[in-house]
Each structure stands twice: as C-alpha cells, then as structure tokens.
mmCIF file of C-alpha atoms in Angstrom:
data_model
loop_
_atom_site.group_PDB
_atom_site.id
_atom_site.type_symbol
_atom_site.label_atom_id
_atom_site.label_comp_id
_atom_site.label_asym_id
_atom_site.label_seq_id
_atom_site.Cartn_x
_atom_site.Cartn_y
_atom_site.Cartn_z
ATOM 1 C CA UNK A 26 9.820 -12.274 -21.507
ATOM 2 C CA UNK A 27 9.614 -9.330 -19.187
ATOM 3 C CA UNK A 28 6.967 -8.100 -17.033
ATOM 4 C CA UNK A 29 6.186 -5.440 -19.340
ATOM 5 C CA UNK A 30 5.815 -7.103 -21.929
ATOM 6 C CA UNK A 31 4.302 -10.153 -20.672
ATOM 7 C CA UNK A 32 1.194 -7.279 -19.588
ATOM 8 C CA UNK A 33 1.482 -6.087 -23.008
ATOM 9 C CA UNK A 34 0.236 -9.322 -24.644
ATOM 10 C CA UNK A 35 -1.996 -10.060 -22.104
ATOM 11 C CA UNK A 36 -3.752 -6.761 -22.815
ATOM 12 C CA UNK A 37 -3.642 -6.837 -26.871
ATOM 13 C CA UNK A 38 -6.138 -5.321 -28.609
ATOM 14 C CA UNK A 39 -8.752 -4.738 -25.729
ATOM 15 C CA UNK A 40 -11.001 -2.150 -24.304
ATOM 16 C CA UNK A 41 -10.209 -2.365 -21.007
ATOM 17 C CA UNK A 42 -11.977 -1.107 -17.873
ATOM 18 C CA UNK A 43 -9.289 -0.984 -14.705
ATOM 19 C CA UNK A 44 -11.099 -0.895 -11.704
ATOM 20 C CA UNK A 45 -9.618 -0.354 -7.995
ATOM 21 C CA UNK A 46 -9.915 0.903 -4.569
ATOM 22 C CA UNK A 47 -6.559 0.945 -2.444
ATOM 23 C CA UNK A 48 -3.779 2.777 -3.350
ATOM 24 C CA UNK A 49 -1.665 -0.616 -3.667
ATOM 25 C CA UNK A 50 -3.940 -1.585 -6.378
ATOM 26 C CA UNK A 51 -4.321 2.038 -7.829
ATOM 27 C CA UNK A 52 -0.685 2.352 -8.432
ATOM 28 C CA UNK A 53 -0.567 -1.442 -10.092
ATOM 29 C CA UNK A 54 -3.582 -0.616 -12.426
ATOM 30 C CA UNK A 55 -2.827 2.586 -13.437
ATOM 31 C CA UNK A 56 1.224 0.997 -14.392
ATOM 32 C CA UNK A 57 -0.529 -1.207 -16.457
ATOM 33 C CA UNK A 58 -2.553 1.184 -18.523
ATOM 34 C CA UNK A 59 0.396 3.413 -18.902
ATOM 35 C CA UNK A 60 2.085 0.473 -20.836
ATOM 36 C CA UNK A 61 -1.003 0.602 -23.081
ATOM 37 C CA UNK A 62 -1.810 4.471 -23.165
ATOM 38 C CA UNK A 63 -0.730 4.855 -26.717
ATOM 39 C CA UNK A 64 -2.402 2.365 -28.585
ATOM 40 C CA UNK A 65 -5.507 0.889 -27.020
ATOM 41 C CA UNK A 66 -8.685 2.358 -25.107
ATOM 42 C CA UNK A 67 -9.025 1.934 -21.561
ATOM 43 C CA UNK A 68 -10.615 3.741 -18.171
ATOM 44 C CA UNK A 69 -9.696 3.958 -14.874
ATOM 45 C CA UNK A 70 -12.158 3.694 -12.166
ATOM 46 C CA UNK A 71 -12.063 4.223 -8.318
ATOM 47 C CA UNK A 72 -14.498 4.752 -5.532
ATOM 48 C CA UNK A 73 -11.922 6.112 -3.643
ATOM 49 C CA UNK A 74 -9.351 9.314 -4.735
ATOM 50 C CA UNK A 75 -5.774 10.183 -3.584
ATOM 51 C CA UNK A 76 -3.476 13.261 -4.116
ATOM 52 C CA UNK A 77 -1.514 10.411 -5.992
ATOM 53 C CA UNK A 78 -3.230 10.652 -9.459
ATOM 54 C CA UNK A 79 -2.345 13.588 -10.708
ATOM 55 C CA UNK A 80 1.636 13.034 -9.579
ATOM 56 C CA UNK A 81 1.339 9.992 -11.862
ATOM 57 C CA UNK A 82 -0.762 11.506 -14.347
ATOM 58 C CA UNK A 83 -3.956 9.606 -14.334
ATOM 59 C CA UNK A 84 -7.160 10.695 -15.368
ATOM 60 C CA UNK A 85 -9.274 8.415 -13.157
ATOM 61 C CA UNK A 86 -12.858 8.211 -13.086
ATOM 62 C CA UNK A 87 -14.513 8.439 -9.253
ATOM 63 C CA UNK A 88 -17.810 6.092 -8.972
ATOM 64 C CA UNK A 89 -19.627 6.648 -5.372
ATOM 65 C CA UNK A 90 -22.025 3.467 -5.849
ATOM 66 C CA UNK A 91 -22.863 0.610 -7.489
ATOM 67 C CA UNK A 92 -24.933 2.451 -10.000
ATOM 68 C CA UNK A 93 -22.269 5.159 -10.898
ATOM 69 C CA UNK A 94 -20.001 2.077 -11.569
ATOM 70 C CA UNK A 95 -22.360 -0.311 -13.703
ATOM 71 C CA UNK A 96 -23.219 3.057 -15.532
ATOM 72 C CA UNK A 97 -19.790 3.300 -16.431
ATOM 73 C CA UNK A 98 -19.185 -0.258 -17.956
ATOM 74 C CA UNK A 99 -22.468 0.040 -20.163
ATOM 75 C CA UNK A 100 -21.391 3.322 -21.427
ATOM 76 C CA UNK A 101 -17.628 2.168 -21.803
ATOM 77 C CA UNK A 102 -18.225 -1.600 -23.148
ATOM 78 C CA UNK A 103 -14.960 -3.333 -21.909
ATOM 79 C CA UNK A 104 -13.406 -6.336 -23.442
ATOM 80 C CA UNK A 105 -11.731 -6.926 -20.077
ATOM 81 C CA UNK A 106 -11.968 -5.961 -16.922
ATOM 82 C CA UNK A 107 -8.914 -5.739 -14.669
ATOM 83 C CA UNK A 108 -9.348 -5.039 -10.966
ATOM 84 C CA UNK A 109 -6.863 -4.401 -7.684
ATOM 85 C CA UNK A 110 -8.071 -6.420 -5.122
ATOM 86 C CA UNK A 111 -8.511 -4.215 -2.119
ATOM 87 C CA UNK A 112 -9.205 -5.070 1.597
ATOM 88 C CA UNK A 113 -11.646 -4.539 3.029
ATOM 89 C CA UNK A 114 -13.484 -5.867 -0.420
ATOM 90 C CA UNK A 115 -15.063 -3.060 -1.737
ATOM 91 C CA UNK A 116 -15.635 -2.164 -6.049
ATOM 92 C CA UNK A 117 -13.220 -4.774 -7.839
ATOM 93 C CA UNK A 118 -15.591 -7.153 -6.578
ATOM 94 C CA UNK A 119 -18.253 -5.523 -7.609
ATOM 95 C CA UNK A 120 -16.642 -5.342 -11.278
ATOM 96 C CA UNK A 121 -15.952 -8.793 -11.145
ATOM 97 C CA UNK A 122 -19.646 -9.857 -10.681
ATOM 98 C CA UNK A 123 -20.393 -7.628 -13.708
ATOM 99 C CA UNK A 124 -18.378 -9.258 -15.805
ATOM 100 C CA UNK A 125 -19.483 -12.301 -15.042
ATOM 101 C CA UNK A 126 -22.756 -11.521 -15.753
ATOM 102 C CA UNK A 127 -22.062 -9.836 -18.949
ATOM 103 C CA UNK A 128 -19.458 -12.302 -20.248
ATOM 104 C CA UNK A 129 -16.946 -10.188 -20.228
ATOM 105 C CA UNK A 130 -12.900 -11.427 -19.442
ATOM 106 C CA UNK A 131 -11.770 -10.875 -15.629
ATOM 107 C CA UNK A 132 -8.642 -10.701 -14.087
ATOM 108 C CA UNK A 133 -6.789 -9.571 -11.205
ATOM 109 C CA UNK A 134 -3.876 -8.216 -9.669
ATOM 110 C CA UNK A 135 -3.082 -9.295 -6.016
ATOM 111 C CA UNK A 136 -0.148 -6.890 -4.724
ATOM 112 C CA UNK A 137 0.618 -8.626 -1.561
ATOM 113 C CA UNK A 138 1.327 -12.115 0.318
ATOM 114 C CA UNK A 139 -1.587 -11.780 2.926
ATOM 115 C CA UNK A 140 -5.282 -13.004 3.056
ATOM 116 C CA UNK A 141 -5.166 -13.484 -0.727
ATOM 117 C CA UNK A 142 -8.126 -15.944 -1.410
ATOM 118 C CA UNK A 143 -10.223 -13.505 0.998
ATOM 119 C CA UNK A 144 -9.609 -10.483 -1.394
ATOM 120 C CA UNK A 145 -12.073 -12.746 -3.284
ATOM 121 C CA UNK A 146 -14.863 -13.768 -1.038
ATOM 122 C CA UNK A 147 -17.831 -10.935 -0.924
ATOM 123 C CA UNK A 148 -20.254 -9.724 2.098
ATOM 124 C CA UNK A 149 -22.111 -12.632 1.674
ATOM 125 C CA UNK A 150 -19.336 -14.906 1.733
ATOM 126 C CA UNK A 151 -19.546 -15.904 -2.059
ATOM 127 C CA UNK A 152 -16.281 -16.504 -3.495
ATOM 128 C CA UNK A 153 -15.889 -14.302 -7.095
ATOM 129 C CA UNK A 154 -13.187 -15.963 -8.865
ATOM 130 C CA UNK A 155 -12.094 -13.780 -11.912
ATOM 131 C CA UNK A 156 -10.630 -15.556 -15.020
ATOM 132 C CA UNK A 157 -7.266 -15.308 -13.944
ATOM 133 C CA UNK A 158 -5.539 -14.213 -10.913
ATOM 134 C CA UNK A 159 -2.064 -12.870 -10.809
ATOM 135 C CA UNK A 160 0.231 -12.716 -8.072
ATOM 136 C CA UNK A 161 3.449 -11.348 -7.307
ATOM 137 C CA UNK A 162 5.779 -14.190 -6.832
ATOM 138 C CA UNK A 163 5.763 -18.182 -6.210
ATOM 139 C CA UNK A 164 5.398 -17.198 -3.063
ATOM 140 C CA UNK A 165 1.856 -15.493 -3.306
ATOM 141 C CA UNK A 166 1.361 -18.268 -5.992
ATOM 142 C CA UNK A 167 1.822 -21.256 -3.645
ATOM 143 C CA UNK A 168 -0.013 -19.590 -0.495
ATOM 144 C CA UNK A 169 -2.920 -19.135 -3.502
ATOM 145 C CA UNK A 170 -3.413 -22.579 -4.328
ATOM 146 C CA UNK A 171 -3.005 -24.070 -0.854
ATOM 147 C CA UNK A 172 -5.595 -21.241 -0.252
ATOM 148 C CA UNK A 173 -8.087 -23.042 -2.921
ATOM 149 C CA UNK A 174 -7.963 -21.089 -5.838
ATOM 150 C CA UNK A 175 -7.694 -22.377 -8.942
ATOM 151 C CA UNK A 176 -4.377 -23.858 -10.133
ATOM 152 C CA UNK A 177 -4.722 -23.338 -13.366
ATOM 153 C CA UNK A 178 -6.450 -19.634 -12.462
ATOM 154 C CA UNK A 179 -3.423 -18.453 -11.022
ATOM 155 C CA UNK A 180 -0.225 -17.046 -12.565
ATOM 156 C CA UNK A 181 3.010 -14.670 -11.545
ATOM 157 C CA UNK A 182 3.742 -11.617 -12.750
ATOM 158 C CA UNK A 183 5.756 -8.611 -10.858
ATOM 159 C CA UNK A 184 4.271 -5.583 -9.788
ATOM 160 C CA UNK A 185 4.327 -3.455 -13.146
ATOM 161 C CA UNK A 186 4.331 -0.434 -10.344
ATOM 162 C CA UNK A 187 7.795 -1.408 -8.964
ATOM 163 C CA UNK A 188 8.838 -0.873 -12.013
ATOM 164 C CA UNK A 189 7.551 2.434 -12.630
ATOM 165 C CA UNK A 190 8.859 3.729 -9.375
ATOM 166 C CA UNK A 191 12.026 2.388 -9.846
ATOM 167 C CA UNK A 192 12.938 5.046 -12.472
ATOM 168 C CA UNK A 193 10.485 8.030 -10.396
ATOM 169 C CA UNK A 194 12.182 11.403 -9.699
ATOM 170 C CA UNK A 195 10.493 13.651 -7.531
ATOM 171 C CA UNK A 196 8.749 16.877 -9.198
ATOM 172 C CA UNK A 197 8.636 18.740 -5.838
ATOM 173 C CA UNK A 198 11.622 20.838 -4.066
ATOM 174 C CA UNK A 199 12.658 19.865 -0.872
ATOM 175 C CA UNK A 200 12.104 23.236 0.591
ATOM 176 C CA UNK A 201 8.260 23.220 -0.808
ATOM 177 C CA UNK A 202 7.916 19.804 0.689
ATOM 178 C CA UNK A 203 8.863 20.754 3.823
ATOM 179 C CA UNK A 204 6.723 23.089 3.741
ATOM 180 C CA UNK A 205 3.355 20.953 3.123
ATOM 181 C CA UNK A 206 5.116 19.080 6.115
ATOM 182 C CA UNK A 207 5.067 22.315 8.260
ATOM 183 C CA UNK A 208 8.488 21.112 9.744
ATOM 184 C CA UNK A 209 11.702 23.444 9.633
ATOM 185 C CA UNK A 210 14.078 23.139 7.071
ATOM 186 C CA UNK A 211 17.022 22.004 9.576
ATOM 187 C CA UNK A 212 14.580 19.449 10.572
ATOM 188 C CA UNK A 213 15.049 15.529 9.598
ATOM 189 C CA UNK A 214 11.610 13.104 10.017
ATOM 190 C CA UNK A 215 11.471 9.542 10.040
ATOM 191 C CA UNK A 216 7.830 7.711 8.308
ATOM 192 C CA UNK A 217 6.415 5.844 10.493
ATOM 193 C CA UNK A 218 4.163 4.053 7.705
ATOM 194 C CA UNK A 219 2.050 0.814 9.555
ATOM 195 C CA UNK A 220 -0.647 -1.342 8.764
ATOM 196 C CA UNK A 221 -3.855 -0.910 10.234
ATOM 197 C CA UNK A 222 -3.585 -3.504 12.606
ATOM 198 C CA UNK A 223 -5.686 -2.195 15.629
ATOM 199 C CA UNK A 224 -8.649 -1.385 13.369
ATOM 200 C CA UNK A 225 -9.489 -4.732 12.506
ATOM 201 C CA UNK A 226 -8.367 -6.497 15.804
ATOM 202 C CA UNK A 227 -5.548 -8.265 14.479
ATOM 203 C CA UNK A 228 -3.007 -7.839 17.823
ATOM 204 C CA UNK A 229 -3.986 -11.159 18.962
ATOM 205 C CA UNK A 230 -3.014 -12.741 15.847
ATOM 206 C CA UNK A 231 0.337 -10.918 15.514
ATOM 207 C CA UNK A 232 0.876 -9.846 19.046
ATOM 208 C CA UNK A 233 1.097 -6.362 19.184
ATOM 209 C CA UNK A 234 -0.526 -3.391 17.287
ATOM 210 C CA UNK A 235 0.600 -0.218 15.582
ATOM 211 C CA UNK A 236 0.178 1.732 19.030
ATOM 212 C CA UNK A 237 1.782 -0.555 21.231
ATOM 213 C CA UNK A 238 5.092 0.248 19.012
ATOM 214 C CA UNK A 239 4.353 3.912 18.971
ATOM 215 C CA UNK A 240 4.187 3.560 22.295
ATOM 216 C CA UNK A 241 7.847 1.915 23.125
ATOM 217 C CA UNK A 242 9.421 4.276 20.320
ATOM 218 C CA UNK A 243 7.816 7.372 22.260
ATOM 219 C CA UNK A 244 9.965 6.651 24.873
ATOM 220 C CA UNK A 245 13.052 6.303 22.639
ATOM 221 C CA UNK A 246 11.956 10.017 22.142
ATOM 222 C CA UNK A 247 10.996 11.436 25.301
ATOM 223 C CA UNK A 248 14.432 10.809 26.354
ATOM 224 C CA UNK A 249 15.830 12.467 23.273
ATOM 225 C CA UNK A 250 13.975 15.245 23.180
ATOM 226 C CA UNK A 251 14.964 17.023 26.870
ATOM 227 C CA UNK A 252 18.893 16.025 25.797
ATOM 228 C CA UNK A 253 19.353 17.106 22.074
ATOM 229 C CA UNK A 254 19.030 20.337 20.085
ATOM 230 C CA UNK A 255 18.814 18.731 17.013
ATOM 231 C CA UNK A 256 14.897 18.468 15.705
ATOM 232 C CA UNK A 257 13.290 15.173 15.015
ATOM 233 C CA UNK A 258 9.912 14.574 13.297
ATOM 234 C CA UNK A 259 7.948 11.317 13.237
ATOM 235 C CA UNK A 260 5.180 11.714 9.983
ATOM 236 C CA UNK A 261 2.830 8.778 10.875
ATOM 237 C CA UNK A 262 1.396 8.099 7.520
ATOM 238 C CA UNK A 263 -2.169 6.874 8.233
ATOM 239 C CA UNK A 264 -2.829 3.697 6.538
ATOM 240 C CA UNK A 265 -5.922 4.416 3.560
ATOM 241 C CA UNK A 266 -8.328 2.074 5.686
ATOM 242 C CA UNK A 267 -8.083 4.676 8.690
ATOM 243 C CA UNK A 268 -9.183 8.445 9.074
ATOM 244 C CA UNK A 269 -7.008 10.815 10.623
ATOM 245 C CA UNK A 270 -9.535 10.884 13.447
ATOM 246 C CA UNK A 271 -9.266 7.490 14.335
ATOM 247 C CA UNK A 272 -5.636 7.194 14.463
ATOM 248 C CA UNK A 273 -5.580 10.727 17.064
ATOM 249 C CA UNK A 274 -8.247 9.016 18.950
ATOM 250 C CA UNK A 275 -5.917 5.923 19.412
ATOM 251 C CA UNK A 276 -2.526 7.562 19.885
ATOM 252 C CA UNK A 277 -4.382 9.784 23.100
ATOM 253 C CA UNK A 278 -5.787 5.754 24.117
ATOM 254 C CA UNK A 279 -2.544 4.374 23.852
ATOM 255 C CA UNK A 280 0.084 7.187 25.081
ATOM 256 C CA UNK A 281 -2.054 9.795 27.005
ATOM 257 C CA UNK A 282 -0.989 12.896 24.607
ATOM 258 C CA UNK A 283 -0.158 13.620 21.084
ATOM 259 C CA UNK A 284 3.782 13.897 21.100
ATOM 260 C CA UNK A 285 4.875 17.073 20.067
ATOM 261 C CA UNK A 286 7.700 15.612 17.253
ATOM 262 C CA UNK A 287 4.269 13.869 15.935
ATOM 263 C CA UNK A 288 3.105 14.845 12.456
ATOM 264 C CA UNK A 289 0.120 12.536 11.786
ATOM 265 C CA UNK A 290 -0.542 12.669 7.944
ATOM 266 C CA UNK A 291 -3.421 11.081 5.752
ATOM 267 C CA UNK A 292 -3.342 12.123 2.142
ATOM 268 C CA UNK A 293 0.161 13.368 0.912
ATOM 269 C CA UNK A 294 2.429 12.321 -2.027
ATOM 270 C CA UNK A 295 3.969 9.279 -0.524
ATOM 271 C CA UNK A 296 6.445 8.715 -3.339
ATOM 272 C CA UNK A 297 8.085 12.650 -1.986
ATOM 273 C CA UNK A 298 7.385 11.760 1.160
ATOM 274 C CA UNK A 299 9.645 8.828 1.536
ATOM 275 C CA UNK A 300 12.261 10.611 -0.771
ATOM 276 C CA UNK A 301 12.996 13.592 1.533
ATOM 277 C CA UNK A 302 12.658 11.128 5.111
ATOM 278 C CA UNK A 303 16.190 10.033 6.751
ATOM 279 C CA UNK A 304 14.483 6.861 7.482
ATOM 280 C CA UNK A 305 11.187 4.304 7.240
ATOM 281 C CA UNK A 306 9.838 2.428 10.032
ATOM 282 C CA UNK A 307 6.884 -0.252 9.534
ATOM 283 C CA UNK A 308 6.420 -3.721 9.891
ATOM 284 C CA UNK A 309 5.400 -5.516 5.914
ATOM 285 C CA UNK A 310 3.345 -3.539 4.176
ATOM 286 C CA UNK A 311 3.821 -2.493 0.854
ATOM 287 C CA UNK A 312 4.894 0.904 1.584
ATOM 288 C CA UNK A 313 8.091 -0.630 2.470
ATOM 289 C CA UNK A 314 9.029 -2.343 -0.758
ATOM 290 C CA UNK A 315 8.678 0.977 -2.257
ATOM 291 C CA UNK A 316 10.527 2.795 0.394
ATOM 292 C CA UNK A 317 13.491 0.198 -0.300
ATOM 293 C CA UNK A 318 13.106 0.706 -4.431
ATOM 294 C CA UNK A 319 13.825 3.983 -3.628
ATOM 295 C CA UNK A 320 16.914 3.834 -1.891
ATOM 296 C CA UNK A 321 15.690 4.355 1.667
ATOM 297 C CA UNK A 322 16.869 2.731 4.846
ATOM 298 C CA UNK A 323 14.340 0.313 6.434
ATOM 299 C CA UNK A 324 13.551 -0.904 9.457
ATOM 300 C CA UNK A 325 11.122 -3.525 10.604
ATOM 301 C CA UNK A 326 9.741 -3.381 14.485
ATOM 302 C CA UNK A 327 9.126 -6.676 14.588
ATOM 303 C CA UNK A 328 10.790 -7.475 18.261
ATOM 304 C CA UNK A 329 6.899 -7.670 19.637
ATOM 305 C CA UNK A 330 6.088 -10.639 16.568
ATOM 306 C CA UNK A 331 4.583 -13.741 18.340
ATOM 307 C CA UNK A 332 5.513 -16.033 14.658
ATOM 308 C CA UNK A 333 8.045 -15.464 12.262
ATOM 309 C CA UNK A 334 5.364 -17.375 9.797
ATOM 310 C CA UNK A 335 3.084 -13.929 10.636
ATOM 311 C CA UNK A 336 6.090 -12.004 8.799
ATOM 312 C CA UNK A 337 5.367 -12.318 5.085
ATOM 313 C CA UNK A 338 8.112 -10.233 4.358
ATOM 314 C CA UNK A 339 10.339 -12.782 6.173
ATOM 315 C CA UNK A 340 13.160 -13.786 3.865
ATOM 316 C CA UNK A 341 12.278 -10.856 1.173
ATOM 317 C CA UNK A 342 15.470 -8.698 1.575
ATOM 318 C CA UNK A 343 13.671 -5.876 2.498
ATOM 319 C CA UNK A 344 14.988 -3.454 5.293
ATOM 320 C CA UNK A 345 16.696 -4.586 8.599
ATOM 321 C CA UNK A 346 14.167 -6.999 11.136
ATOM 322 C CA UNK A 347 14.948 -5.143 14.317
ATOM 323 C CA UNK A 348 14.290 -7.887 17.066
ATOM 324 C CA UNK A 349 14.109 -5.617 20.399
ATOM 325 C CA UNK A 350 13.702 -1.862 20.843
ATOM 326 C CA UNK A 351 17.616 -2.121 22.571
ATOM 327 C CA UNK A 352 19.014 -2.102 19.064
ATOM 328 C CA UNK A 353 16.496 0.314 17.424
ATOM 329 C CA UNK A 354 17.238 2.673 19.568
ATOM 330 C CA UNK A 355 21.023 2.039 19.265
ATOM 331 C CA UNK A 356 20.311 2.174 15.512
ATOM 332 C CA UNK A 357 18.569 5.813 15.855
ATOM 333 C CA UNK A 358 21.079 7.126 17.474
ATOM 334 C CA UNK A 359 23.615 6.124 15.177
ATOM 335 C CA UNK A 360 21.757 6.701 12.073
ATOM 336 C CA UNK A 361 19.795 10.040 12.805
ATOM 337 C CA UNK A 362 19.645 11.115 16.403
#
C-alpha cells in the first residue's frame, strides 16, 4: 500500500483538526489534508504564518494563544487531531494535551531524524505521547524506540510532502523572481539554507556553527570577487527559528561586515527559490531533501563535523559530503564560478 493511501485510511471518515508550527510540519500537514480535501472536513491551524500557504493553496487558520487555539477545537469538534511536531515545542503540544483531555484520537508526524522523543516532552518536562507517532523511515523508527517511546506507538510512513513536491512546477517567472531577489538577471545565486545551530548553542556538540562556515566560504569569495566579472549571489535563507535581525547581528560577530554578494532572506517561496538557484549549500536539514527532489545540486559542508554519528543524513543519498573547504572551493569553481 502506498503512502497515500496508507494516510487515506488512516484518516477515514474523520473531522480532523491539523495543527502545526514549523514549516517542515506545515508542508506535511497540509499534504495530508489535500489527500482528504474532497470528501471529509478538516482545519488547519498554525500559530505561526509563511508566504508558503497561499503557493500551496491552504486556507490555514492563525491562533496567537492558547485560548484562540482551544476556541478553535470546541467550535470545530475534531475526531482526530494530527499535529507537526515543531522545535522548539510550541502548539502541537498544546493540541495534544487537549485531546487528551477531551478523548479525542492523537497522532503525529515527525519529519526528521533528530531529537525526536524531545519534540514530545513540554516546558515542564512532561512527556505528551499522542496515540500514535509516525516517522519517516526505520531509521527515525529505531532511534524512536531506543529513545523510549512506545513500540507499539510508533509506525513509518513517508513524508506525504515529498510527494507533493515531487510533481511541483513553479507558478512564478524567472525574471519576476529575480526581481523579489533584487539581483540582476545575468546574475546566478547559490542558497545557503542552514540550521540554526548558533541559536541554541549546539557548536560544541557538532563542532562548528552556521557562521563559522560562512565565514571560511567568505573567503572562497573575497578572492573571487576582485578576479571575476561574472556576478555571484549567496541568498542565506534564515532558518524559521531565527529573525532576520539575529542572523545580521551574527554575520557582523562572526565576519566583521555584511558581504556585499550577501542576500540574507527570511520569508520567501522556498520551493521558487531553490528552483531558479545554480546550487544548495547546508549541512541536514530538511531543506535539502527537498532541494534534491527537485533536481538541484547539493552540497554538504560538513569538513568542520567532529562525528559522522552527528550527520543524520549520513548514508541518505542526499547531495555530495564535502570533507574540506579545498574541494568546495574546487567544486565552485567548476560548477558556477
């Protein structure tokens, strides 16, 4: 049985209530309901919006509190209540603990291979279990268990998104892309698209953060820019955890300046984005599994990596792990500079 399918039947005959708050989670949800949209009733809640609804065409209701959002269940009356599972925790888990309380059937959708069982454990460090928790692969599904979640509470499915996106053609010109961009129309860009790992201190755990990269690939293009005529962008797309404010503040921390070939972007169509870039740079978030679904070369700075085990993309097939800034360099200048 496929994916589709399997969501299909899992979803039969229910009022359903999708609740998330990342945009990993959004687009997952919001795939699922569109499998539905004909048949059965269901809302879409957030307490967070992105330019990214209406491209997909969802009609999704913005909560700014806990009473906004319980308002919405008593006036909706789910069956079920599906959730993302978004880090920091924020309003699945919220929904979860309503459900709970109101005996009505949970479940969730975790997107990713990282800090899985904590996607589940609230401010007070109570862990809200829903009624079952899908993940993306046996990968996610064994890292799950030996987390301490339920066995029998746990179960694969593949990202219904992914699927979605794998058939997506853009809506947008090129030329009135660019233009949003407010780069040239001879111009190329590469996305720079990493996780927030400064924000929540996590260099020591991985060794190295997503300014001490920008940092070594600034010097890449330093060089480049005195010797070439040829214009470059970099669009660092700021993670959803991080305002545009915080990521300027770092990048004058880290390198002194804001870089001239610098376009720092926080709330753009990512899907057109990635479609009109020459290249993607990152390290294993999901914004590189879609940048591969859609046909775009991919590469991993992960030469500053203190454990491959830290990778969880290690072994997934997705872009090229570049293991010293020697070869991406090389690589740039073959591929784009």
């Amino acid at each position: 049985m496929n994916t589709n399918q399997l969501i299909r039947n899992i979803v039969k005959n229910k009022r359903i209530a999708f609740v998330f708050g990342d945009p990993a989670g959004a687009k997952a949800m919001i795939a699922i309901s569109k499998l539905i949209r004909d048949s059965k009733e269901f809302l879409l809640i957030s307490d967070r919006s992105y330019s990214f609804f209406s491209e997909i065409e969802a009609d999704v209701s913005i909560v700014i509190n806990e009473e906004e959002l319980f308002s919405k269940f008593a006036d909706f009356a789910p069956q079920l209540i599906f959730t993302g599972t978004s880090l920091p925790v924020s309003v699945e888990l919220k929904s979860l603990k309503y459900g709970k309380q109101n005996n009505i059937e949970t479940l969730s959708f975790v997107d990713h291979w990282t800090n899985i069982k904590e996607r589940f454990i609230d401010e007070k460090g109570q862990l809200i279990i829903p009624d079952k928790v899908y993940v993306i692969d046996s990968n996610a599904y064994n890292i799950a268990v030996k987390d301490g979640l339920p066995e029998k509470q746990v179960e694969v499915i593949s990202n219904p998104y992914y699927n979605w996106l794998s058939t997506w053609k853009p809506k947008t010109k090129r030329y009135s892309f660019y233009q949003q961009l407010g780069i040239n129309q001879d111009a190329a860009y590469i996305v720079y698209a990493p996780e927030p790992l400064d924000k929540f201190n996590l260099k020591e755990k991985y060794g190295f953060n997503e300014y001490d990269i920008l940092n070594d690939v600034d010097k890449i293009f330093k060089n480049y820019s005195t010797n070439s005529k040829k214009e470059i962008k970099i669009v660092f797309k700021t993670h959803p955890n991080v305002k545009k404010e915080e990521v300027l503040k770092a990048i004058i921390l880290n390198l002194g300046y804001i870089p001239d070939y610098l376009i720092i972007i926080s709330d753009i169509d990512f899907n057109h984005l990635i479609y009109y870039s020459s290249l993607v740079i990152g390290f294993f978030s999901n914004s590189l599994i879609e940048a591969s679904i859609l046909g775009k070369p991919i590469f991993r700075l992960l030469y500053k990596l203190n454990r491959i085990e830290n990778d969880p993309l290690n072994g997934k097939e997705i872009g090229v792990r570049i293991d010293s800034l020697k070869k991406f360099s090389e690589i740039l200048n073959k591929k784009i500079l």
